[in-house]
mmCIF file of C-alpha atoms in Angstrom:
data_model
loop_
_atom_site.group_PDB
_atom_site.id
_atom_site.type_symbol
_atom_site.label_atom_id
_atom_site.label_comp_id
_atom_site.label_asym_id
_atom_site.label_seq_id
_atom_site.Cartn_x
_atom_site.Cartn_y
_atom_site.Cartn_z
ATOM 1 C CA MET Q 9 0.104 0.003 -0.293
ATOM 2 C CA ALA Q 10 1.407 3.321 -0.509
ATOM 3 C CA ALA Q 11 2.137 5.955 1.554
ATOM 4 C CA GLY Q 12 -0.942 8.458 2.028
ATOM 5 C CA ALA Q 13 -3.582 5.937 1.679
ATOM 6 C CA GLY Q 14 -6.785 7.603 1.366
ATOM 7 C CA GLY Q 15 -5.794 11.263 0.796
ATOM 8 C CA GLY Q 16 -2.372 13.144 1.561
ATOM 9 C CA CYS Q 17 -0.730 15.607 3.412
ATOM 10 C CA ARG Q 18 1.020 18.072 1.068
ATOM 11 C CA THR Q 19 3.142 19.651 3.423
ATOM 12 C CA CYS Q 20 5.958 17.373 3.084
ATOM 13 C CA ALA Q 21 5.498 16.311 -0.439
ATOM 14 C CA PRO Q 22 8.683 17.811 -1.727
ATOM 15 C CA ALA Q 23 10.994 16.006 0.169
ATOM 16 C CA TYR Q 24 9.467 12.688 -0.706
ATOM 17 C CA GLN Q 25 9.391 13.080 -4.713
ATOM 18 C CA ASN Q 26 9.321 9.870 -6.576
ATOM 19 C CA GLY Q 27 8.968 8.050 -3.168
ATOM 20 C CA GLY Q 28 12.252 9.070 -2.083
ATOM 21 C CA THR Q 29 12.861 8.979 2.028
ATOM 22 C CA ARG Q 30 15.476 12.281 2.169
ATOM 23 C CA PRO Q 31 14.145 13.921 5.367
ATOM 24 C CA THR Q 32 13.936 17.679 5.439
ATOM 25 C CA PRO Q 33 16.393 19.933 7.518
ATOM 26 C CA ALA Q 34 16.224 19.446 11.680
ATOM 27 C CA LEU Q 35 13.837 21.308 13.446
ATOM 28 C CA GLY Q 36 15.936 20.853 17.183
ATOM 29 C CA THR Q 37 16.956 17.866 18.992
ATOM 30 C CA ASP Q 38 14.529 16.297 22.065
ATOM 31 C CA SER Q 39 16.401 15.910 25.162
ATOM 32 C CA ARG Q 40 17.921 12.281 24.234
ATOM 33 C CA GLY Q 41 19.455 14.087 21.221
ATOM 34 C CA ILE Q 42 16.965 13.212 18.756
ATOM 35 C CA ALA Q 43 16.187 14.941 15.346
ATOM 36 C CA ILE Q 44 12.887 16.388 15.132
ATOM 37 C CA ARG Q 45 12.114 16.830 11.518
ATOM 38 C CA CYS Q 46 9.001 17.295 9.314
ATOM 39 C CA GLY Q 47 9.484 14.197 7.309
ATOM 40 C CA VAL Q 48 11.881 11.698 9.506
ATOM 41 C CA GLY Q 49 13.140 8.607 7.828
ATOM 42 C CA SER Q 50 14.476 6.871 10.441
ATOM 43 C CA LEU Q 51 14.456 7.632 14.539
ATOM 44 C CA THR Q 52 17.328 6.008 16.963
ATOM 45 C CA PHE Q 53 17.946 6.148 20.099
ATOM 46 C CA ALA Q 54 19.403 3.832 23.035
ATOM 47 C CA ASP Q 55 16.957 1.785 25.369
ATOM 48 C CA HIS Q 56 16.488 2.437 28.775
ATOM 49 C CA ASP Q 57 19.590 0.661 29.922
ATOM 50 C CA GLY Q 58 21.581 1.893 27.164
ATOM 51 C CA GLY Q 59 21.866 -0.649 24.663
ATOM 52 C CA SER Q 60 21.142 -1.382 21.486
ATOM 53 C CA ALA Q 61 19.372 1.420 19.409
ATOM 54 C CA VAL Q 62 16.271 0.410 17.775
ATOM 55 C CA SER Q 63 15.207 2.380 14.697
ATOM 56 C CA THR Q 64 11.708 3.176 12.779
ATOM 57 C CA PRO Q 65 12.345 0.886 9.769
ATOM 58 C CA PHE Q 66 9.874 2.849 7.749
ATOM 59 C CA SER Q 67 9.887 6.760 6.254
ATOM 60 C CA LEU Q 68 6.520 8.668 7.800
ATOM 61 C CA ARG Q 69 5.714 12.114 6.037
ATOM 62 C CA ALA Q 70 4.812 14.360 9.522
ATOM 63 C CA GLU Q 71 6.357 16.196 12.564
ATOM 64 C CA LEU Q 72 7.758 14.943 15.913
ATOM 65 C CA LYS Q 73 6.736 17.266 18.681
ATOM 66 C CA GLY Q 74 6.988 16.542 22.700
ATOM 67 C CA VAL Q 75 5.006 18.006 25.621
ATOM 68 C CA GLU Q 76 5.541 17.591 29.203
ATOM 69 C CA VAL Q 77 2.496 15.884 30.578
ATOM 70 C CA ALA Q 78 4.598 15.153 34.670
ATOM 71 C CA PRO Q 79 7.361 16.407 35.932
ATOM 72 C CA GLY Q 80 10.066 14.764 33.929
ATOM 73 C CA VAL Q 81 7.675 13.509 31.709
ATOM 74 C CA THR Q 82 7.695 14.351 28.274
ATOM 75 C CA LEU Q 83 4.775 12.420 25.825
ATOM 76 C CA ARG Q 84 5.828 12.827 22.099
ATOM 77 C CA TYR Q 85 3.588 12.772 19.356
ATOM 78 C CA TRP Q 86 3.565 12.478 15.560
ATOM 79 C CA GLU Q 87 0.823 15.914 13.678
ATOM 80 C CA ALA Q 88 0.332 16.425 10.552
ATOM 81 C CA GLY Q 89 -2.410 18.360 8.830
ATOM 82 C CA ALA Q 90 -4.430 21.065 10.037
ATOM 83 C CA GLY Q 91 -8.351 21.549 11.079
ATOM 84 C CA ARG Q 92 -10.699 19.489 13.429
ATOM 85 C CA VAL Q 93 -8.416 17.026 15.578
ATOM 86 C CA LEU Q 94 -7.904 13.325 15.384
ATOM 87 C CA VAL Q 95 -5.503 12.041 18.427
ATOM 88 C CA MET Q 96 -4.989 8.336 18.145
ATOM 89 C CA LEU Q 97 -3.634 6.271 20.663
ATOM 90 C CA PRO Q 98 -1.945 2.657 19.856
ATOM 91 C CA GLY Q 99 -2.209 -0.572 21.307
ATOM 92 C CA LEU Q 100 -0.078 -1.411 24.098
ATOM 93 C CA GLY Q 101 3.408 -2.108 22.610
ATOM 94 C CA HIS Q 102 2.597 -0.281 19.409
ATOM 95 C CA ALA Q 103 3.850 3.040 18.727
ATOM 96 C CA ALA Q 104 2.218 6.267 17.725
ATOM 97 C CA SER Q 105 4.532 6.174 14.289
ATOM 98 C CA LEU Q 106 2.419 2.969 12.943
ATOM 99 C CA TYR Q 107 -0.438 5.439 11.892
ATOM 100 C CA LYS Q 108 1.968 6.560 9.117
ATOM 101 C CA TYR Q 109 -0.843 5.920 6.605
ATOM 102 C CA GLN Q 110 -3.539 7.879 9.056
ATOM 103 C CA LEU Q 111 -1.300 10.840 9.393
ATOM 104 C CA GLU Q 112 -0.421 10.826 5.542
ATOM 105 C CA GLY Q 113 -3.639 10.434 4.873
ATOM 106 C CA LEU Q 114 -5.963 11.901 6.643
ATOM 107 C CA CYS Q 115 -3.686 15.253 7.428
ATOM 108 C CA ASP Q 116 -5.792 16.747 4.008
ATOM 109 C CA GLU Q 117 -8.959 17.326 6.078
ATOM 110 C CA PHE Q 118 -8.109 17.006 9.836
ATOM 111 C CA ARG Q 119 -5.211 17.777 11.845
ATOM 112 C CA VAL Q 120 -3.883 14.384 12.862
ATOM 113 C CA ILE Q 121 -2.294 14.013 16.020
ATOM 114 C CA ALA Q 122 -0.562 10.303 17.035
ATOM 115 C CA LEU Q 123 0.489 9.923 20.343
ATOM 116 C CA ASP Q 124 3.233 7.885 21.897
ATOM 117 C CA PRO Q 125 2.022 6.781 25.516
ATOM 118 C CA ARG Q 126 4.672 6.597 28.096
ATOM 119 C CA GLY Q 127 7.373 4.045 27.598
ATOM 120 C CA HIS Q 128 6.243 3.507 24.127
ATOM 121 C CA GLY Q 129 7.494 4.927 20.436
ATOM 122 C CA GLU Q 130 9.760 8.191 21.044
ATOM 123 C CA SER Q 131 8.104 9.253 24.491
ATOM 124 C CA ASP Q 132 10.239 9.364 27.744
ATOM 125 C CA LYS Q 133 10.544 5.910 29.488
ATOM 126 C CA PRO Q 134 10.541 6.579 33.578
ATOM 127 C CA GLU Q 135 10.748 4.081 35.696
ATOM 128 C CA ARG Q 136 7.243 4.282 37.302
ATOM 129 C CA GLY Q 137 3.874 4.725 36.048
ATOM 130 C CA TYR Q 138 2.785 1.707 33.848
ATOM 131 C CA ASN Q 139 -0.724 1.239 34.988
ATOM 132 C CA TYR Q 140 -3.882 2.426 32.910
ATOM 133 C CA HIS Q 141 -4.905 5.636 35.705
ATOM 134 C CA THR Q 142 -1.299 6.914 34.871
ATOM 135 C CA LEU Q 143 -1.321 6.886 31.458
ATOM 136 C CA ALA Q 144 -4.978 8.115 31.581
ATOM 137 C CA LYS Q 145 -3.567 11.004 33.600
ATOM 138 C CA ASP Q 146 -0.595 11.613 31.138
ATOM 139 C CA LEU Q 147 -3.398 11.385 28.295
ATOM 140 C CA ASP Q 148 -5.609 14.497 30.357
ATOM 141 C CA GLY Q 149 -2.090 15.716 30.869
ATOM 142 C CA PHE Q 150 -1.316 16.139 27.318
ATOM 143 C CA LEU Q 151 -4.868 17.035 25.937
ATOM 144 C CA ARG Q 152 -4.753 19.999 28.646
ATOM 145 C CA ALA Q 153 -1.209 21.243 27.497
ATOM 146 C CA LEU Q 154 -2.174 21.544 23.731
ATOM 147 C CA ASP Q 155 -5.720 23.058 24.936
ATOM 148 C CA LEU Q 156 -7.487 20.218 23.042
ATOM 149 C CA ASN Q 157 -11.576 20.349 24.273
ATOM 150 C CA ASP Q 158 -13.256 19.474 21.015
ATOM 151 C CA ALA Q 159 -10.824 16.543 19.508
ATOM 152 C CA THR Q 160 -12.130 13.092 18.342
ATOM 153 C CA ILE Q 161 -9.769 10.513 20.244
ATOM 154 C CA LEU Q 162 -9.109 6.951 19.028
ATOM 155 C CA GLY Q 163 -7.736 3.963 20.639
ATOM 156 C CA HIS Q 164 -7.053 0.632 19.468
ATOM 157 C CA SER Q 165 -6.728 -2.110 21.534
ATOM 158 C CA GLY Q 166 -4.856 -1.299 24.640
ATOM 159 C CA GLY Q 167 -5.422 2.185 23.486
ATOM 160 C CA CYS Q 168 -8.986 2.188 24.123
ATOM 161 C CA LYS Q 169 -8.544 1.007 28.054
ATOM 162 C CA ILE Q 170 -6.328 3.989 28.215
ATOM 163 C CA ILE Q 171 -9.922 6.002 26.933
ATOM 164 C CA LEU Q 172 -11.564 4.658 28.824
ATOM 165 C CA THR Q 173 -9.708 5.105 32.252
ATOM 166 C CA TYR Q 174 -9.720 8.580 31.026
ATOM 167 C CA LEU Q 175 -13.670 8.640 30.621
ATOM 168 C CA GLU Q 176 -13.836 7.315 34.001
ATOM 169 C CA LEU Q 177 -11.715 9.688 35.899
ATOM 170 C CA TYR Q 178 -11.959 13.420 34.086
ATOM 171 C CA GLY Q 179 -15.238 12.782 31.961
ATOM 172 C CA ASP Q 180 -16.058 13.467 28.281
ATOM 173 C CA SER Q 181 -15.584 17.525 28.396
ATOM 174 C CA ARG Q 182 -12.882 17.613 26.408
ATOM 175 C CA LEU Q 183 -13.972 14.586 23.563
ATOM 176 C CA ARG Q 184 -16.230 15.281 20.660
ATOM 177 C CA ALA Q 185 -16.373 11.732 19.361
ATOM 178 C CA ILE Q 186 -14.514 8.325 20.294
ATOM 179 C CA VAL Q 187 -13.351 5.714 17.783
ATOM 180 C CA PHE Q 188 -12.588 1.877 19.392
ATOM 181 C CA SER Q 189 -10.482 0.052 17.466
ATOM 182 C CA ASP Q 190 -10.342 -3.743 17.671
ATOM 183 C CA ASP Q 191 -10.795 -3.390 21.274
ATOM 184 C CA SER Q 192 -11.073 -6.567 23.573
ATOM 185 C CA PRO Q 193 -12.276 -5.038 27.154
ATOM 186 C CA CYS Q 194 -11.508 -8.243 28.990
ATOM 187 C CA HIS Q 195 -8.932 -10.816 27.651
ATOM 188 C CA LEU Q 196 -9.766 -13.547 30.291
ATOM 189 C CA ARG Q 197 -13.423 -13.389 29.573
ATOM 190 C CA ASP Q 198 -13.290 -12.823 25.790
ATOM 191 C CA GLY Q 199 -10.948 -15.714 25.600
ATOM 192 C CA ILE Q 200 -8.052 -14.228 24.091
ATOM 193 C CA PHE Q 201 -5.616 -15.533 26.602
ATOM 194 C CA SER Q 202 -6.300 -17.856 29.352
ATOM 195 C CA ALA Q 203 -4.706 -16.869 32.705
ATOM 196 C CA ASP Q 204 -2.256 -19.196 32.331
ATOM 197 C CA GLN Q 205 -1.077 -18.016 28.998
ATOM 198 C CA ALA Q 206 -1.432 -14.396 30.216
ATOM 199 C CA LEU Q 207 0.997 -15.270 33.388
ATOM 200 C CA ALA Q 208 3.192 -17.262 31.126
ATOM 201 C CA ALA Q 209 3.695 -13.938 28.550
ATOM 202 C CA ILE Q 210 4.263 -11.667 31.561
ATOM 203 C CA ASP Q 211 7.408 -13.373 32.895
ATOM 204 C CA ALA Q 212 8.359 -13.876 29.405
ATOM 205 C CA PHE Q 213 8.475 -10.423 28.958
ATOM 206 C CA GLN Q 214 10.850 -9.821 31.535
ATOM 207 C CA GLY Q 215 13.022 -13.322 30.814
ATOM 208 C CA PRO Q 216 16.241 -13.696 29.231
ATOM 209 C CA ASP Q 217 14.397 -14.392 26.006
ATOM 210 C CA ALA Q 218 11.848 -11.519 25.992
ATOM 211 C CA ILE Q 219 13.487 -9.977 22.380
ATOM 212 C CA ALA Q 220 12.754 -13.656 21.035
ATOM 213 C CA PHE Q 221 9.203 -13.967 22.506
ATOM 214 C CA SER Q 222 8.225 -10.771 20.997
ATOM 215 C CA LYS Q 223 8.918 -11.055 17.749
ATOM 216 C CA GLY Q 224 6.356 -13.961 17.855
ATOM 217 C CA PHE Q 225 4.130 -12.183 19.971
ATOM 218 C CA SER Q 226 3.858 -9.750 17.646
ATOM 219 C CA ASP Q 227 3.465 -11.253 14.573
ATOM 220 C CA GLN Q 228 0.356 -12.693 15.971
ATOM 221 C CA PHE Q 229 -1.493 -10.088 15.760
ATOM 222 C CA LEU Q 230 -0.778 -9.706 11.999
ATOM 223 C CA THR Q 231 -2.876 -11.641 9.340
ATOM 224 C CA ASP Q 232 -0.831 -15.082 8.506
ATOM 225 C CA ASP Q 233 -0.304 -13.146 4.810
ATOM 226 C CA ALA Q 234 0.883 -10.107 6.245
ATOM 227 C CA GLU Q 235 4.393 -8.608 4.778
ATOM 228 C CA GLU Q 236 7.778 -9.139 6.447
ATOM 229 C CA SER Q 237 8.515 -5.279 6.091
ATOM 230 C CA ALA Q 238 5.113 -5.277 8.122
ATOM 231 C CA LYS Q 239 6.139 -8.048 10.502
ATOM 232 C CA GLU Q 240 9.617 -6.231 11.224
ATOM 233 C CA ALA Q 241 7.935 -2.474 11.670
ATOM 234 C CA PHE Q 242 5.179 -3.776 14.036
ATOM 235 C CA TYR Q 243 8.306 -6.119 16.089
ATOM 236 C CA ARG Q 244 10.415 -2.702 15.456
ATOM 237 C CA GLU Q 245 8.166 -0.111 16.909
ATOM 238 C CA GLY Q 246 7.480 -2.820 19.576
ATOM 239 C CA LEU Q 247 10.346 -2.935 21.221
ATOM 240 C CA LYS Q 248 10.519 0.787 21.912
ATOM 241 C CA LEU Q 249 8.445 0.431 25.287
ATOM 242 C CA PRO Q 250 11.216 -1.678 26.938
ATOM 243 C CA ARG Q 251 10.500 -4.975 27.655
ATOM 244 C CA PRO Q 252 9.486 -5.011 32.057
ATOM 245 C CA TYR Q 253 7.547 -2.034 31.152
ATOM 246 C CA MET Q 254 5.555 -4.203 28.791
ATOM 247 C CA ALA Q 255 5.314 -6.509 31.032
ATOM 248 C CA LYS Q 256 3.801 -4.640 33.443
ATOM 249 C CA LEU Q 257 1.188 -2.681 31.420
ATOM 250 C CA PHE Q 258 0.169 -6.474 30.154
ATOM 251 C CA ARG Q 259 -0.652 -7.600 33.215
ATOM 252 C CA TRP Q 260 -3.079 -5.253 33.477
ATOM 253 C CA ALA Q 261 -4.264 -5.348 30.539
ATOM 254 C CA ALA Q 262 -4.890 -8.935 30.061
ATOM 255 C CA PHE Q 263 -6.448 -9.194 33.816
ATOM 256 C CA GLY Q 264 -8.297 -6.266 33.822
ATOM 257 C CA ASP Q 265 -12.099 -5.528 32.745
ATOM 258 C CA TRP Q 266 -13.093 -2.714 31.076
ATOM 259 C CA TRP Q 267 -16.997 -3.761 29.905
ATOM 260 C CA ASP Q 268 -18.350 -1.782 32.354
ATOM 261 C CA ALA Q 269 -16.639 1.370 31.527
ATOM 262 C CA TYR Q 270 -18.297 1.613 28.240
ATOM 263 C CA ALA Q 271 -21.359 2.601 29.930
ATOM 264 C CA LEU Q 272 -19.835 5.741 30.319
ATOM 265 C CA VAL Q 273 -19.476 6.400 26.341
ATOM 266 C CA LYS Q 274 -22.149 9.205 25.347
ATOM 267 C CA VAL Q 275 -20.995 11.244 22.940
ATOM 268 C CA PRO Q 276 -20.872 9.457 19.058
ATOM 269 C CA THR Q 277 -19.112 6.470 18.555
ATOM 270 C CA LEU Q 278 -17.944 4.259 16.011
ATOM 271 C CA VAL Q 279 -16.408 0.703 17.013
ATOM 272 C CA ILE Q 280 -14.303 -1.001 14.506
ATOM 273 C CA GLY Q 281 -13.535 -4.570 14.530
ATOM 274 C CA GLY Q 282 -11.651 -7.280 11.882
ATOM 275 C CA ARG Q 283 -13.030 -10.388 10.436
ATOM 276 C CA VAL Q 284 -9.831 -12.598 10.862
ATOM 277 C CA SER Q 285 -8.382 -10.390 13.950
ATOM 278 C CA LYS Q 286 -7.296 -12.061 16.867
ATOM 279 C CA VAL Q 287 -10.195 -10.492 18.758
ATOM 280 C CA PRO Q 288 -13.034 -11.968 17.285
ATOM 281 C CA VAL Q 289 -16.206 -9.648 15.748
ATOM 282 C CA LYS Q 290 -18.058 -11.185 18.101
ATOM 283 C CA ILE Q 291 -15.828 -8.655 20.611
ATOM 284 C CA THR Q 292 -16.676 -5.470 18.954
ATOM 285 C CA GLN Q 293 -20.260 -6.208 17.847
ATOM 286 C CA GLY Q 294 -20.935 -6.240 21.787
ATOM 287 C CA ILE Q 295 -19.066 -3.377 22.334
ATOM 288 C CA HIS Q 296 -20.863 -1.281 19.607
ATOM 289 C CA GLU Q 297 -24.252 -2.847 21.578
ATOM 290 C CA ALA Q 298 -22.713 -1.702 24.483
ATOM 291 C CA VAL Q 299 -22.679 1.630 23.142
ATOM 292 C CA PRO Q 300 -26.234 2.910 22.044
ATOM 293 C CA GLY Q 301 -26.370 4.755 18.499
ATOM 294 C CA SER Q 302 -22.829 3.758 18.081
ATOM 295 C CA SER Q 303 -21.336 2.831 14.426
ATOM 296 C CA PHE Q 304 -20.206 -0.132 13.705
ATOM 297 C CA VAL Q 305 -17.329 -1.040 10.789
ATOM 298 C CA VAL Q 306 -16.235 -4.615 10.217
ATOM 299 C CA PHE Q 307 -13.179 -5.264 8.068
ATOM 300 C CA GLU Q 308 -13.610 -8.296 6.066
ATOM 301 C CA ALA Q 309 -10.415 -10.971 5.302
ATOM 302 C CA ASP Q 310 -9.452 -9.413 1.778
ATOM 303 C CA GLU Q 311 -9.721 -5.797 3.393
ATOM 304 C CA GLY Q 312 -7.099 -6.316 5.924
ATOM 305 C CA GLY Q 313 -9.416 -7.613 8.763
ATOM 306 C CA GLY Q 314 -6.577 -8.936 11.025
ATOM 307 C CA HIS Q 315 -5.813 -6.831 14.119
ATOM 308 C CA ALA Q 316 -3.438 -4.078 12.425
ATOM 309 C CA MET Q 317 -6.096 -3.094 9.669
ATOM 310 C CA PHE Q 318 -5.623 0.924 10.445
ATOM 311 C CA TRP Q 319 -1.557 -0.936 8.386
ATOM 312 C CA LYS Q 320 -3.110 -3.772 6.426
ATOM 313 C CA GLY Q 321 -6.268 -1.557 4.924
ATOM 314 C CA PRO Q 322 -5.360 2.056 5.160
ATOM 315 C CA GLN Q 323 -7.942 2.872 2.512
ATOM 316 C CA LYS Q 324 -10.929 1.609 4.042
ATOM 317 C CA TYR Q 325 -9.750 2.969 7.384
ATOM 318 C CA ASN Q 326 -9.390 6.264 6.353
ATOM 319 C CA ASP Q 327 -12.617 6.663 4.883
ATOM 320 C CA SER Q 328 -13.787 5.007 7.566
ATOM 321 C CA LEU Q 329 -13.016 7.858 9.752
ATOM 322 C CA ARG Q 330 -13.438 10.368 6.756
ATOM 323 C CA THR Q 331 -17.476 9.406 6.773
ATOM 324 C CA PHE Q 332 -17.466 9.309 10.594
ATOM 325 C CA MET Q 333 -15.874 12.723 11.124
ATOM 326 C CA ARG Q 334 -18.012 14.408 8.973
ATOM 327 C CA SER Q 335 -21.056 13.144 10.103
ATOM 328 C CA TYR Q 336 -21.215 15.203 13.709
#
């Protein structure tokens, strides 16, 4: 799928003519010495233990920015376009850069912001705060810092749990609408993992073979026919969340239950599911039914309907978001 599916932002186009990946000049550097650019081809930084670096294996036409949401904690986000605001939260262990096709494909009409939660992607990686209450508090700080009062917010998978916890703590006064993308509100009850499987995964994320385990864990959320480049992208971006912190958040995600929190949703809502996702369609159908008046879009197998439909089927994903955001 070509970059910019479903439209495209012309802001950075001159630097990427003919599919090139030449970055534009740096706008500055962050606290780790990362060049902040519009049109970054690759980002590299050392992991939390000062070990080997992890780089982004694809180009991205967007601007990387940062804002402090707690003392010593800066969240970084990719931004492109202008207009009504769409804030996108990645799934657990994913990174905001994986919204490449939405940043590039929707920025002709919307101000698209893809936020890396604490520990994820390019955001700071403090030693503490890897629970959904803290991530929701960080989100509140982010919305306040950018003075966003009328945002459509999208969460994919674990990102939905941040939104639901935010609603529990702060309400919806800053939100215009919500998109829940392929969420499982309770992994155990929904049959995503057994308790034994979840405990084994928590141990594995902290064990000596954590990196190898992470590759297999990452691959299972893509369809069997996914390109190796897609698997590599999700794997490498996922490693930017240090493995011990992944274990902490996975524990909360695996053993938590957010089904009741959907009763708090009172704003216009879109629910997205995938026919061949690891999250069964009956689960996303259940979320749709739990939010009266919500819209529901299902990606079929030939439309990229695995768990990562925003990457595998970006044209339909972007079209669905456009239609939804134009409807209210």
